[in-house]
mmCIF file of C-alpha atoms and ligand atoms in Angstrom:
data_model
loop_
_atom_site.group_PDB
_atom_site.id
_atom_site.type_symbol
_atom_site.label_atom_id
_atom_site.label_comp_id
_atom_site.label_asym_id
_atom_site.label_seq_id
_atom_site.Cartn_x
_atom_site.Cartn_y
_atom_site.Cartn_z
ATOM 1 C CA MET A 1 40.748 102.553 47.120
ATOM 2 C CA TYR A 2 43.608 102.383 44.620
ATOM 3 C CA GLY A 3 46.338 99.982 45.711
ATOM 4 C CA VAL A 4 49.503 102.043 46.068
ATOM 5 C CA MET A 5 50.658 99.627 48.765
ATOM 6 C CA GLU A 6 50.114 96.707 46.378
ATOM 7 C CA ILE A 7 52.545 98.324 43.996
ATOM 8 C CA GLU A 8 54.995 98.813 46.849
ATOM 9 C CA GLU A 9 54.746 95.118 47.733
ATOM 10 C CA ASN A 10 55.219 94.150 44.114
ATOM 11 C CA MET A 11 58.303 96.293 43.882
ATOM 12 C CA GLU A 12 59.965 94.267 46.615
ATOM 13 C CA GLU A 13 59.517 91.068 44.595
ATOM 14 C CA PRO A 14 62.918 90.225 43.113
ATOM 15 C CA GLY A 15 63.056 90.024 39.358
ATOM 16 C CA LEU A 16 59.623 91.522 38.752
ATOM 17 C CA HIS A 17 59.572 93.937 35.784
ATOM 18 C CA GLN A 18 63.126 92.980 34.847
ATOM 19 C CA PRO A 19 63.567 93.134 31.086
ATOM 20 C CA GLY A 20 64.485 89.755 29.595
ATOM 21 C CA ALA A 21 67.897 89.548 27.942
ATOM 22 C CA GLU A 22 70.130 92.098 29.602
ATOM 23 C CA SER A 23 73.875 92.011 29.668
ATOM 24 C CA VAL A 24 75.630 91.884 33.021
ATOM 25 C CA ALA A 25 77.042 95.359 32.361
ATOM 26 C CA ARG A 26 73.573 96.773 31.759
ATOM 27 C CA ALA A 27 72.225 95.012 34.853
ATOM 28 C CA ASP A 28 75.049 96.589 36.860
ATOM 29 C CA LEU A 29 74.072 100.021 35.613
ATOM 30 C CA THR A 30 70.356 99.577 36.148
ATOM 31 C CA SER A 31 70.927 98.424 39.724
ATOM 32 C CA ARG A 32 72.274 101.927 40.360
ATOM 33 C CA TRP A 33 69.296 103.680 38.808
ATOM 34 C CA PRO A 34 67.134 105.704 41.159
ATOM 35 C CA GLY A 35 64.274 103.735 42.657
ATOM 36 C CA ARG A 36 61.783 106.395 41.697
ATOM 37 C CA ILE A 37 61.608 108.601 38.620
ATOM 38 C CA VAL A 38 59.275 111.559 39.119
ATOM 39 C CA LEU A 39 57.990 113.793 36.336
ATOM 40 C CA THR A 40 57.038 117.375 37.044
ATOM 41 C CA GLY A 41 56.167 120.451 34.977
ATOM 42 C CA PHE A 42 53.165 122.540 34.029
ATOM 43 C CA ARG A 43 49.896 121.140 32.695
ATOM 44 C CA GLY A 44 50.296 119.865 29.150
ATOM 45 C CA THR A 45 54.064 119.416 29.208
ATOM 46 C CA GLY A 46 53.651 115.665 28.669
ATOM 47 C CA LYS A 47 54.215 114.138 32.126
ATOM 48 C CA THR A 48 51.521 111.482 31.710
ATOM 49 C CA THR A 49 52.465 110.646 28.116
ATOM 50 C CA VAL A 50 56.219 110.497 28.747
ATOM 51 C CA GLY A 51 55.864 108.744 32.117
ATOM 52 C CA ARG A 52 53.975 105.813 30.630
ATOM 53 C CA LEU A 53 56.567 105.336 27.864
ATOM 54 C CA LEU A 54 59.507 105.763 30.230
ATOM 55 C CA ALA A 55 58.160 103.172 32.678
ATOM 56 C CA ARG A 56 57.784 100.688 29.849
ATOM 57 C CA MET A 57 61.346 101.306 28.704
ATOM 58 C CA LEU A 58 62.849 100.984 32.200
ATOM 59 C CA GLY A 59 60.694 98.035 33.265
ATOM 60 C CA TYR A 60 59.288 100.103 36.133
ATOM 61 C CA ALA A 61 55.671 100.364 37.254
ATOM 62 C CA PHE A 62 53.818 103.507 36.152
ATOM 63 C CA LEU A 63 51.624 105.646 38.333
ATOM 64 C CA ASP A 64 49.810 108.853 37.401
ATOM 65 C CA THR A 65 48.753 110.788 40.499
ATOM 66 C CA ASP A 66 45.679 112.274 38.803
ATOM 67 C CA GLN A 67 44.413 108.829 37.781
ATOM 68 C CA VAL A 68 44.951 107.501 41.323
ATOM 69 C CA LEU A 69 43.193 110.525 42.815
ATOM 70 C CA GLU A 70 40.213 110.205 40.480
ATOM 71 C CA GLU A 71 39.797 106.572 41.544
ATOM 72 C CA ARG A 72 40.170 107.437 45.226
ATOM 73 C CA LEU A 73 37.874 110.429 45.130
ATOM 74 C CA GLY A 74 35.362 108.538 43.017
ATOM 75 C CA SER A 75 35.051 111.547 40.774
ATOM 76 C CA THR A 76 36.737 113.445 37.991
ATOM 77 C CA ILE A 77 39.049 116.229 39.166
ATOM 78 C CA ALA A 78 36.747 118.818 37.619
ATOM 79 C CA ALA A 79 33.662 117.533 39.478
ATOM 80 C CA PHE A 80 35.574 117.104 42.731
ATOM 81 C CA VAL A 81 37.013 120.617 42.651
ATOM 82 C CA GLN A 82 33.650 122.088 41.754
ATOM 83 C CA ALA A 83 32.017 120.367 44.743
ATOM 84 C CA ASN A 84 34.825 120.633 47.310
ATOM 85 C CA GLY A 85 37.284 123.288 46.155
ATOM 86 C CA TRP A 86 40.996 123.190 45.295
ATOM 87 C CA GLU A 87 42.124 122.950 48.923
ATOM 88 C CA ALA A 88 40.392 119.589 49.362
ATOM 89 C CA PHE A 89 42.010 118.322 46.150
ATOM 90 C CA ARG A 90 45.438 119.505 47.316
ATOM 91 C CA ARG A 91 44.996 117.694 50.655
ATOM 92 C CA ALA A 92 44.308 114.391 48.879
ATOM 93 C CA GLU A 93 47.198 115.041 46.496
ATOM 94 C CA ARG A 94 49.635 115.716 49.359
ATOM 95 C CA GLU A 95 48.609 112.512 51.166
ATOM 96 C CA LEU A 96 49.216 110.525 47.996
ATOM 97 C CA LEU A 97 52.685 112.052 47.509
ATOM 98 C CA GLU A 98 53.577 111.045 51.080
ATOM 99 C CA GLU A 99 52.563 107.449 50.312
ATOM 100 C CA LEU A 100 54.458 107.395 47.037
ATOM 101 C CA ALA A 101 57.651 108.470 48.800
ATOM 102 C CA ARG A 102 57.809 104.864 50.050
ATOM 103 C CA VAL A 103 57.330 103.187 46.654
ATOM 104 C CA ARG A 104 60.257 102.023 44.532
ATOM 105 C CA ARG A 105 60.798 100.837 40.951
ATOM 106 C CA VAL A 106 58.129 103.236 39.810
ATOM 107 C CA VAL A 107 57.780 106.136 37.398
ATOM 108 C CA VAL A 108 55.426 108.744 38.877
ATOM 109 C CA ALA A 109 53.725 111.297 36.629
ATOM 110 C CA THR A 110 52.577 114.019 39.012
ATOM 111 C CA GLY A 111 49.975 116.706 38.404
ATOM 112 C CA GLY A 112 51.342 120.141 37.552
ATOM 113 C CA GLY A 113 50.442 121.525 40.993
ATOM 114 C CA ALA A 114 52.082 118.746 43.033
ATOM 115 C CA ILE A 115 55.234 120.865 43.192
ATOM 116 C CA LEU A 116 53.332 123.203 45.555
ATOM 117 C CA HIS A 117 53.602 120.621 48.375
ATOM 118 C CA ARG A 118 57.134 121.575 49.300
ATOM 119 C CA ASP A 119 57.813 119.171 52.207
ATOM 120 C CA ALA A 120 56.021 116.210 50.668
ATOM 121 C CA TRP A 121 57.810 116.978 47.398
ATOM 122 C CA GLU A 122 61.219 116.801 49.037
ATOM 123 C CA ARG A 123 60.337 113.425 50.573
ATOM 124 C CA LEU A 124 59.122 112.118 47.213
ATOM 125 C CA ARG A 125 62.323 113.404 45.631
ATOM 126 C CA GLN A 126 64.648 111.747 48.145
ATOM 127 C CA GLY A 127 66.280 108.676 46.642
ATOM 128 C CA GLY A 128 64.627 109.466 43.336
ATOM 129 C CA PHE A 129 65.323 111.429 40.179
ATOM 130 C CA VAL A 130 63.040 114.309 39.189
ATOM 131 C CA VAL A 131 62.622 115.354 35.565
ATOM 132 C CA TRP A 132 61.074 118.752 34.791
ATOM 133 C CA LEU A 133 59.298 118.858 31.441
ATOM 134 C CA GLN A 134 59.269 122.414 30.144
ATOM 135 C CA ALA A 135 57.227 124.184 27.481
ATOM 136 C CA ASP A 136 56.362 127.764 26.608
ATOM 137 C CA GLY A 137 52.913 129.156 27.352
ATOM 138 C CA ALA A 138 51.746 129.118 23.738
ATOM 139 C CA THR A 139 52.607 125.429 23.295
ATOM 140 C CA ILE A 140 50.910 124.578 26.588
ATOM 141 C CA GLY A 141 47.800 126.551 25.608
ATOM 142 C CA ARG A 142 47.538 124.733 22.269
ATOM 143 C CA ARG A 143 47.999 121.291 23.818
ATOM 144 C CA LEU A 144 45.483 121.882 26.596
ATOM 145 C CA ALA A 145 42.869 123.206 24.191
ATOM 146 C CA ALA A 146 43.289 120.156 21.943
ATOM 147 C CA ASP A 147 43.395 117.520 24.704
ATOM 148 C CA PRO A 148 39.941 115.975 25.389
ATOM 149 C CA VAL A 149 40.893 115.142 29.014
ATOM 150 C CA SER A 150 41.342 118.847 29.846
ATOM 151 C CA ALA A 151 37.616 119.282 30.449
ATOM 152 C CA VAL A 152 37.541 116.622 33.189
ATOM 153 C CA GLN A 153 41.076 116.728 34.592
ATOM 154 C CA ARG A 154 42.082 120.369 34.329
ATOM 155 C CA PRO A 155 39.471 122.713 35.773
ATOM 156 C CA PRO A 156 40.446 126.410 35.854
ATOM 157 C CA LEU A 157 43.036 127.341 38.472
ATOM 158 C CA SER A 158 41.869 130.952 38.632
ATOM 159 C CA SER A 159 39.246 133.314 37.286
ATOM 160 C CA GLU A 160 41.611 134.571 34.551
ATOM 161 C CA ASP A 161 41.128 133.671 30.902
ATOM 162 C CA PRO A 162 43.097 130.529 29.902
ATOM 163 C CA GLU A 163 46.029 132.324 28.228
ATOM 164 C CA ARG A 164 46.576 134.699 31.100
ATOM 165 C CA GLU A 165 46.158 131.923 33.659
ATOM 166 C CA ILE A 166 48.888 129.857 31.988
ATOM 167 C CA GLU A 167 51.315 132.804 31.928
ATOM 168 C CA GLU A 168 50.600 133.741 35.559
ATOM 169 C CA GLN A 169 50.777 130.217 36.957
ATOM 170 C CA LEU A 170 53.865 129.395 34.893
ATOM 171 C CA ALA A 171 55.612 132.457 36.323
ATOM 172 C CA LEU A 172 54.639 131.466 39.878
ATOM 173 C CA ARG A 173 55.617 127.823 39.547
ATOM 174 C CA THR A 174 58.735 127.992 37.377
ATOM 175 C CA PRO A 175 61.081 128.682 40.334
ATOM 176 C CA LEU A 176 59.535 125.737 42.205
ATOM 177 C CA TYR A 177 60.000 123.355 39.269
ATOM 178 C CA ALA A 178 63.598 124.565 38.880
ATOM 179 C CA ALA A 179 64.425 124.076 42.565
ATOM 180 C CA GLY A 180 62.540 120.777 42.847
ATOM 181 C CA SER A 181 64.054 118.901 39.892
ATOM 182 C CA ASP A 182 67.308 117.234 38.820
ATOM 183 C CA LEU A 183 66.989 117.487 35.032
ATOM 184 C CA ALA A 184 65.117 119.896 32.742
ATOM 185 C CA VAL A 185 63.932 118.794 29.295
ATOM 186 C CA ASP A 186 62.332 121.032 26.659
ATOM 187 C CA SER A 187 59.161 119.179 25.752
ATOM 188 C CA ALA A 188 58.039 121.786 23.214
ATOM 189 C CA ARG A 189 60.663 120.730 20.666
ATOM 190 C CA LEU A 190 60.887 116.997 21.242
ATOM 191 C CA THR A 191 58.533 114.079 20.680
ATOM 192 C CA PRO A 192 57.626 111.983 23.740
ATOM 193 C CA GLU A 193 59.823 109.174 22.349
ATOM 194 C CA ALA A 194 62.809 111.521 21.999
ATOM 195 C CA ILE A 195 62.283 112.749 25.573
ATOM 196 C CA VAL A 196 62.285 109.174 26.869
ATOM 197 C CA THR A 197 65.522 108.463 24.987
ATOM 198 C CA LEU A 198 67.097 111.594 26.447
ATOM 199 C CA ILE A 199 66.084 110.706 30.020
ATOM 200 C CA HIS A 200 67.359 107.166 29.514
ATOM 201 C CA GLU A 201 70.722 108.499 28.279
ATOM 202 C CA GLN A 202 70.959 110.719 31.353
ATOM 203 C CA LEU A 203 70.270 107.780 33.662
ATOM 204 C CA VAL A 204 72.877 105.630 31.922
ATOM 205 C CA GLY A 205 75.443 108.488 32.006
ATOM 206 C CA ARG A 206 74.820 109.267 35.655
ATOM 207 C CA SER A 207 74.953 105.652 36.808
ATOM 208 C CA ALA A 208 78.170 105.098 34.816
ATOM 209 C CA ARG A 209 79.742 108.168 36.477
ATOM 210 C CA CYS A 210 78.767 106.801 39.912
ATOM 211 C CA SER A 211 80.572 103.491 39.326
HETATM 212 N N1 ADP B 1 56.341 116.056 23.435
HETATM 213 C C1 ADP B 1 55.094 116.255 22.998
HETATM 214 N N2 ADP B 1 54.892 116.772 21.776
HETATM 215 C C2 ADP B 1 53.629 117.008 21.332
HETATM 216 N N3 ADP B 1 52.503 116.761 22.032
HETATM 217 C C3 ADP B 1 52.655 116.248 23.265
HETATM 218 C C4 ADP B 1 53.949 115.977 23.821
HETATM 219 N N4 ADP B 1 53.776 115.491 25.065
HETATM 220 C C5 ADP B 1 52.449 115.464 25.281
HETATM 221 N N5 ADP B 1 51.774 115.898 24.211
HETATM 222 C C6 ADP B 1 50.296 116.038 24.106
HETATM 223 O O1 ADP B 1 49.919 117.075 25.004
HETATM 224 C C7 ADP B 1 48.720 116.740 25.699
HETATM 225 C C8 ADP B 1 48.979 116.744 27.201
HETATM 226 O O2 ADP B 1 49.863 115.668 27.500
HETATM 227 P P1 ADP B 1 49.907 115.011 28.942
HETATM 228 O O3 ADP B 1 50.864 113.876 28.867
HETATM 229 O O4 ADP B 1 48.547 114.728 29.430
HETATM 230 O O5 ADP B 1 50.536 116.214 29.790
HETATM 231 P P2 ADP B 1 50.547 116.469 31.367
HETATM 232 O O6 ADP B 1 50.407 115.135 32.029
HETATM 233 O O7 ADP B 1 51.879 117.082 31.625
HETATM 234 O O8 ADP B 1 49.421 117.400 31.639
HETATM 235 C C9 ADP B 1 48.276 115.396 25.155
HETATM 236 O O9 ADP B 1 47.327 115.605 24.135
HETATM 237 C C10 ADP B 1 49.562 114.792 24.569
HETATM 238 O O10 ADP B 1 49.312 113.919 23.496
HETATM 239 O O1 S3P B 2 48.467 122.341 37.429
HETATM 240 C C1 S3P B 2 47.646 121.933 38.269
HETATM 241 O O2 S3P B 2 47.463 122.507 39.354
HETATM 242 C C2 S3P B 2 46.894 120.687 37.960
HETATM 243 C C3 S3P B 2 47.329 119.862 36.934
HETATM 244 C C4 S3P B 2 46.609 118.662 36.504
HETATM 245 O O3 S3P B 2 47.528 117.645 36.091
HETATM 246 P P1 S3P B 2 48.408 117.720 34.716
HETATM 247 O O4 S3P B 2 49.599 118.576 35.012
HETATM 248 O O5 S3P B 2 48.790 116.299 34.460
HETATM 249 O O6 S3P B 2 47.537 118.293 33.658
HETATM 250 C C5 S3P B 2 45.738 118.122 37.640
HETATM 251 O O7 S3P B 2 46.536 117.585 38.668
HETATM 252 C C6 S3P B 2 44.876 119.206 38.240
HETATM 253 O O8 S3P B 2 44.010 119.691 37.254
HETATM 254 C C7 S3P B 2 45.726 120.338 38.812
HETATM 255 MG MG1 MG B 3 49.089 114.423 33.513
#
């Protein structure tokens, strides 16, 4: 079993993950940062890639829901879904989101379908900051086709061909991503590093406005 609760305990430890030489002003700002930064968006928009970099920059822990689920389920997502179906995967995913709603000082990269769990999503969002990574269907299609983890982590969501599936699912989910997020970033035109810088600037700007 993956230790989400261990992370939660760690997060309570004062000073853990604090970057070394920070000015008092910066420390004041960071103390107002949301306890949880959550990344959402369609498959291939860069949630896992950006989340890992962002956590490093903020000095937060990083958690990718798909990686946690694969450890818990003892199987790749593709094999699990083939054996048990999408509903069973979604149940495990929803339970994990409920647990993560209690974890702080963490960047959470969610799977693209986590936004479907409306109530659990709202609880995860509370006290946190949700970033929606956007990309057009063609960019997503290219990235998914080129990414070696697609075969094990991204089994088909429907019986449509990949291009049509992306367009259909994007159309269905876009209103959910829009309603369930606090900031939208176009990942098709920016490098992961530039996206992290942009999110960081937003956090600094927002915490300065709150002071
Ligand atoms: N901003 C970006 N520009 C170009 N390629 C990217 C960008 N973000 C992610 N990628 C690439 O796209 C693929 C999917 O990224 P990943 O982080 O796994 O997305 P997600 O977690 O949203 O499914 C990977 O091969 C990754 O290197
Ligand atoms: O869009 C989806 O429903 C899914 C997205 C995947 O995560 P990424 O968005 O990280 O690829 C993974 O959770 C699973 O294959 C389901
Ligand atoms: Mg991912």
